[in-house]
Tab-separated table of C-alpha atoms in Angstrom:
chain	number	residue	atom	x	y	z
I	24	MET	CA	0.769	22.124	29.425
I	25	ASP	CA	4.448	21.183	29.363
I	26	GLU	CA	6.575	20.377	32.409
I	27	ARG	CA	8.270	23.790	32.475
I	28	ALA	CA	4.971	25.695	32.544
I	29	ARG	CA	3.620	23.317	35.198
I	30	TYR	CA	6.749	23.889	37.299
I	31	PHE	CA	6.418	27.689	37.290
I	32	ARG	CA	2.663	27.502	37.849
I	33	ARG	CA	3.174	25.372	40.957
I	34	LEU	CA	5.945	27.701	42.153
I	35	LYS	CA	3.643	30.689	41.795
I	36	ARG	CA	0.809	28.870	43.561
I	37	LEU	CA	3.023	27.981	46.556
I	38	ARG	CA	4.311	31.527	46.836
I	39	GLY	CA	0.768	32.899	46.772
I	40	ALA	CA	-0.422	30.396	49.388
I	41	ALA	CA	2.496	31.257	51.674
I	42	ARG	CA	1.692	34.958	51.429
I	43	ARG	CA	-2.016	34.433	52.104
I	44	TRP	CA	-1.388	32.294	55.191
I	45	SER	CA	1.213	34.814	56.403
I	46	VAL	CA	-1.258	37.685	56.097
I	47	LEU	CA	-4.011	35.669	57.796
I	48	GLY	CA	-1.700	34.545	60.587
I	49	GLY	CA	-0.466	38.097	61.122
I	50	GLY	CA	-4.008	39.424	61.276
I	51	LEU	CA	-5.143	36.801	63.785
I	52	THR	CA	-2.053	37.350	65.916
I	53	ALA	CA	-2.652	41.092	65.954
I	54	ALA	CA	-6.335	40.611	66.828
I	55	THR	CA	-5.422	38.243	69.653
I	56	ALA	CA	-2.844	40.668	71.030
I	57	VAL	CA	-5.287	43.586	70.946
I	58	LEU	CA	-8.480	41.899	72.218
I	59	THR	CA	-7.054	39.666	74.960
I	60	PRO	CA	-6.124	42.470	77.429
I	61	TYR	CA	-9.692	43.828	77.399
I	62	ALA	CA	-11.559	40.699	78.478
I	63	GLY	CA	-8.885	38.282	79.560
I	64	ILE	CA	-8.279	34.916	78.016
I	65	GLY	CA	-11.502	33.139	77.126
I	66	ILE	CA	-12.749	30.529	74.693
I	67	ALA	CA	-12.949	33.057	71.849
I	68	ASP	CA	-9.413	34.266	72.559
I	69	ALA	CA	-8.168	30.678	72.518
I	70	ALA	CA	-9.779	30.211	69.114
I	71	TRP	CA	-8.101	33.404	67.852
I	72	ALA	CA	-4.746	32.243	69.168
I	73	ALA	CA	-5.178	28.743	67.711
I	74	GLY	CA	-6.084	30.179	64.341
I	75	ALA	CA	-3.058	32.477	64.423
I	76	GLY	CA	-0.736	29.605	65.315
I	77	ALA	CA	-2.170	27.298	62.650
I	78	SER	CA	-1.878	30.026	60.020
I	79	ALA	CA	1.737	30.663	60.984
I	80	VAL	CA	2.565	26.952	60.735
I	81	LEU	CA	0.830	26.634	57.345
I	82	ALA	CA	2.644	29.724	56.092
I	83	TRP	CA	5.971	28.235	57.202
I	84	TRP	CA	5.150	24.949	55.438
I	85	ARG	CA	4.244	26.748	52.202
I	86	PHE	CA	7.415	28.845	52.327
I	87	SER	CA	9.417	25.663	52.933
I	88	ASP	CA	7.783	23.928	49.967
I	89	HIS	CA	8.417	27.014	47.848
I	90	ARG	CA	12.125	27.129	48.764
I	91	GLN	CA	12.508	23.406	48.101
I	92	LEU	CA	10.842	23.651	44.703
I	93	ALA	CA	12.763	26.811	43.772
I	94	ALA	CA	16.030	24.985	44.530
I	95	THR	CA	15.120	22.363	41.922
I	96	PRO	CA	16.246	23.285	38.381
I	97	ALA	CA	13.392	24.174	36.084
I	98	PRO	CA	12.652	21.701	33.266
I	99	PRO	CA	14.037	22.690	29.866
I	100	PRO	CA	11.641	24.577	27.607
I	101	ALA	CA	9.650	22.383	25.283
I	102	ILE	CA	9.704	23.070	21.568
I	103	ALA	CA	6.248	24.312	20.759
I	104	THR	CA	4.868	22.790	17.554
I	105	PRO	CA	1.672	24.199	16.013
I	106	GLY	CA	-1.190	21.776	15.706
I	107	LEU	CA	-1.122	21.486	11.905
I	108	ALA	CA	2.682	21.254	11.758
I	109	GLY	CA	2.682	18.657	14.523
I	110	ALA	CA	0.133	16.565	12.644
I	111	LEU	CA	2.111	16.796	9.401
I	112	GLU	CA	5.343	15.815	11.150
I	113	LYS	CA	3.841	12.377	11.861
I	114	PHE	CA	3.828	11.434	8.161
I	115	PRO	CA	6.838	11.156	5.809
I	116	ALA	CA	5.074	13.155	3.099
I	117	GLY	CA	4.144	15.828	5.641
I	118	ARG	CA	7.724	16.089	6.856
I	119	THR	CA	8.863	16.523	3.264
I	120	VAL	CA	6.345	19.312	2.701
I	121	LEU	CA	7.331	21.100	5.909
I	122	HIS	CA	11.018	20.785	5.056
I	123	GLU	CA	10.410	22.307	1.643
I	124	VAL	CA	8.322	25.146	3.085
I	125	ARG	CA	11.029	25.971	5.622
I	126	ARG	CA	13.693	25.796	2.932
I	127	GLN	CA	11.781	28.185	0.696
I	128	ARG	CA	11.147	30.540	3.620
I	129	THR	CA	14.860	30.650	4.426
I	130	ARG	CA	15.700	31.138	0.756
I	131	PHE	CA	13.213	34.016	0.553
I	132	ALA	CA	14.804	35.669	3.598
I	133	LEU	CA	18.211	35.499	1.871
I	134	ARG	CA	17.074	37.056	-1.418
I	135	GLY	CA	19.459	39.747	-2.601
I	136	SER	CA	22.178	38.578	-0.240
I	137	VAL	CA	25.739	37.989	-1.382
I	138	ILE	CA	25.552	34.386	-0.154
I	139	ALA	CA	22.266	33.584	-1.938
I	140	ASP	CA	23.937	31.685	-4.793
I	141	SER	CA	26.197	29.745	-2.426
I	142	TRP	CA	23.147	28.926	-0.290
I	143	ASP	CA	21.394	27.463	-3.362
I	144	ARG	CA	24.473	25.356	-4.088
I	145	LEU	CA	24.413	24.122	-0.496
I	146	ASP	CA	20.738	23.165	-0.852
I	147	ARG	CA	21.406	21.180	-4.031
I	148	ALA	CA	24.405	19.427	-2.511
I	149	SER	CA	22.430	18.657	0.658
I	150	GLN	CA	19.566	17.094	-1.311
I	151	THR	CA	22.042	15.001	-3.293
I	152	MET	CA	23.729	13.863	-0.090
I	153	SER	CA	20.372	12.875	1.383
I	154	GLY	CA	19.783	10.590	-1.574
I	155	LEU	CA	23.231	9.022	-1.185
I	156	ALA	CA	23.187	8.653	2.612
I	157	GLY	CA	21.232	5.396	2.597
I	158	ARG	CA	23.823	3.767	0.312
I	159	LEU	CA	26.918	4.899	2.202
I	160	THR	CA	27.944	1.777	4.078
I	161	GLY	CA	31.158	0.852	5.826
I	162	ALA	CA	33.647	3.693	5.584
I	163	GLY	CA	30.976	5.773	3.858
I	164	GLU	CA	28.933	6.035	7.063
I	165	THR	CA	31.635	8.217	8.627
I	166	ALA	CA	31.508	10.519	5.622
I	167	ALA	CA	27.726	10.811	5.994
I	168	LEU	CA	28.078	11.864	9.643
I	169	GLU	CA	30.780	14.378	8.768
I	170	ALA	CA	28.581	15.775	6.004
I	171	ALA	CA	25.677	16.286	8.418
I	172	THR	CA	27.937	18.093	10.895
I	173	ALA	CA	29.445	20.233	8.148
I	174	GLU	CA	26.019	21.159	6.785
I	175	THR	CA	24.853	22.326	10.219
I	176	TRP	CA	27.970	24.466	10.575
I	177	LEU	CA	27.614	25.903	7.063
I	178	ARG	CA	23.977	26.863	7.530
I	179	ASP	CA	24.796	28.602	10.801
I	180	LEU	CA	27.699	30.391	9.113
I	181	GLY	CA	25.490	31.464	6.208
I	182	GLN	CA	22.818	32.855	8.515
I	183	ARG	CA	25.510	34.711	10.447
I	184	ALA	CA	26.930	36.228	7.274
I	185	ALA	CA	23.463	37.317	6.135
I	186	SER	CA	22.744	38.922	9.527
I	187	VAL	CA	25.985	40.920	9.396
I	188	GLU	CA	25.164	41.980	5.830
I	189	ARG	CA	21.754	43.300	6.910
I	190	ALA	CA	23.410	45.253	9.730
I	191	ILE	CA	25.890	47.065	7.471
I	192	PRO	CA	23.496	49.909	6.472
I	193	LEU	CA	22.691	50.492	10.160
I	194	GLY	CA	26.299	50.965	11.218
I	195	GLN	CA	27.833	54.337	11.999
I	196	PRO	CA	30.383	55.760	9.536
I	197	GLY	CA	33.243	54.598	11.741
I	198	GLN	CA	31.787	51.090	12.086
I	199	LYS	CA	30.780	50.350	8.499
I	200	ASP	CA	34.294	49.533	7.330
I	201	ALA	CA	34.744	46.969	10.089
I	202	LEU	CA	31.329	45.410	9.337
I	203	VAL	CA	32.097	45.243	5.615
I	204	GLN	CA	35.402	43.495	6.289
I	205	SER	CA	33.812	41.067	8.732
I	206	HIS	CA	31.033	40.268	6.280
I	207	ALA	CA	33.496	39.725	3.442
I	208	ALA	CA	35.490	37.276	5.573
I	209	LEU	CA	32.342	35.378	6.576
I	210	ALA	CA	31.047	35.240	2.999
I	211	GLU	CA	34.395	33.989	1.715
I	212	GLN	CA	34.548	31.329	4.417
I	213	PHE	CA	30.988	30.256	3.615
I	214	ASP	CA	31.711	29.992	-0.108
I	215	GLU	CA	34.863	27.942	0.511
I	216	GLY	CA	32.938	25.694	2.905
I	217	VAL	CA	30.192	25.087	0.331
I	218	THR	CA	32.816	24.204	-2.278
I	219	ALA	CA	34.387	21.698	0.125
I	220	PHE	CA	30.940	20.260	0.895
I	221	GLU	CA	30.245	19.802	-2.814
I	222	SER	CA	33.559	17.975	-3.156
I	223	LEU	CA	32.545	15.650	-0.320
I	224	VAL	CA	29.196	14.934	-1.996
I	225	ALA	CA	30.957	14.187	-5.287
I	226	ALA	CA	33.332	11.804	-3.494
I	227	ALA	CA	30.343	10.116	-1.818
I	228	ALA	CA	28.692	9.673	-5.228
I	229	SER	CA	31.877	8.089	-6.569
I	230	TYR	CA	31.958	5.729	-3.592
I	231	VAL	CA	28.353	4.675	-4.172
I	232	ALA	CA	29.000	4.158	-7.872
I	233	GLU	CA	32.105	2.036	-7.323
I	234	ASP	CA	30.499	0.109	-4.474
I	235	GLY	CA	27.764	-1.004	-6.876
I	236	HIS	CA	30.251	-2.513	-9.342
I	237	PRO	CA	31.088	-6.211	-8.906
I	238	VAL	CA	34.701	-7.088	-8.186
I	239	ALA	CA	34.835	-9.652	-11.029
I	240	ASP	CA	33.933	-8.881	-14.604
I	241	THR	CA	30.540	-10.578	-14.339
I	242	ARG	CA	26.944	-9.533	-14.135
I	243	HIS	CA	25.116	-9.171	-10.848
I	244	PRO	CA	22.971	-12.226	-9.966
I	245	ALA	CA	19.895	-9.995	-10.023
I	246	TYR	CA	20.573	-9.319	-13.690
I	247	PHE	CA	20.380	-13.008	-14.604
I	248	SER	CA	17.232	-13.408	-12.500
I	249	LEU	CA	15.693	-10.550	-14.440
I	250	ILE	CA	16.600	-12.152	-17.794
I	251	GLU	CA	15.204	-15.525	-16.718
I	252	ALA	CA	11.955	-13.978	-15.502
I	253	THR	CA	11.616	-12.113	-18.808
I	254	ASP	CA	12.160	-15.271	-20.863
I	255	ARG	CA	9.748	-17.216	-18.686
I	256	LEU	CA	6.977	-14.637	-19.054
I	257	ARG	CA	7.583	-14.374	-22.788
I	258	GLY	CA	7.307	-18.176	-23.133
I	259	ILE	CA	4.039	-18.244	-21.184
I	260	ALA	CA	2.635	-15.440	-23.336
I	261	GLU	CA	3.583	-17.256	-26.563
I	262	GLY	CA	2.062	-20.500	-25.274
I	263	LEU	CA	-1.214	-18.761	-24.445
I	264	ALA	CA	-1.256	-17.177	-27.882
I	265	GLU	CA	-0.752	-20.544	-29.588
I	266	LEU	CA	-3.493	-22.101	-27.441
I	267	ARG	CA	-5.885	-19.323	-28.408
I	268	ASP	CA	-5.115	-19.759	-32.126
I	269	SER	CA	-5.616	-23.549	-31.880
I	270	THR	CA	-8.965	-23.094	-30.142
I	271	SER	CA	-10.091	-20.618	-32.789
I	272	ARG	CA	-9.205	-23.001	-35.659
I	273	PHE	CA	-10.969	-25.895	-33.894
I	274	ARG	CA	-14.168	-23.887	-33.537
I	275	ALA	CA	-13.989	-22.765	-37.148
I	276	ALA	CA	-13.601	-26.382	-38.352
I	277	SER	CA	-16.616	-27.474	-36.239
């Protein structure tokens, strides 16, 4: 149970306890007021009165606790994650699978929409940007953050445009024209935003490509290490082959 559910459960429990003690205290007070005049004040009447007073005090305490808890802001709602999805989220491969499933589900919901093609372009550009993000260092890190913000905005804009498009057939004759115009403006803005996002991804790819080139016209040190390792392994292999041939000739001569 999350903190929000526990908060409201405790609030309900305090309210119920306050009501129960109020009813009990009221009943005991009424019984004391009715029975005392008939036989005077005795031990039983004192017990009735004590019970009524204790119930009233407990009711007041419960109401006080309830008011104090109600004055405290409720905890924010927790994001409920199904058991299987929560287990998959713990592993990189599982997160990839869930991301792909959600992407396909969103794509299926947008089938037939005017923005479907632009949404596919946004998906391709987003996947490309994800592959480049780890190599964007220095000034490129700012571009990666701006790309993430822009993608969030574009996806929200695309969903908004699709929702307006689905509402067009439901509009009254006097409202359809306004909905069509609003949808056209949203779709145009979404398409222009996707084009700008693709340009940013292309610029990020150019940055990564140029950042990998050495300043001088020389090879990267890793290249020479690779050549040396290749030559070394080739020499060892040739030496082993010569040793095997020499051993074979020696055995044949014996």
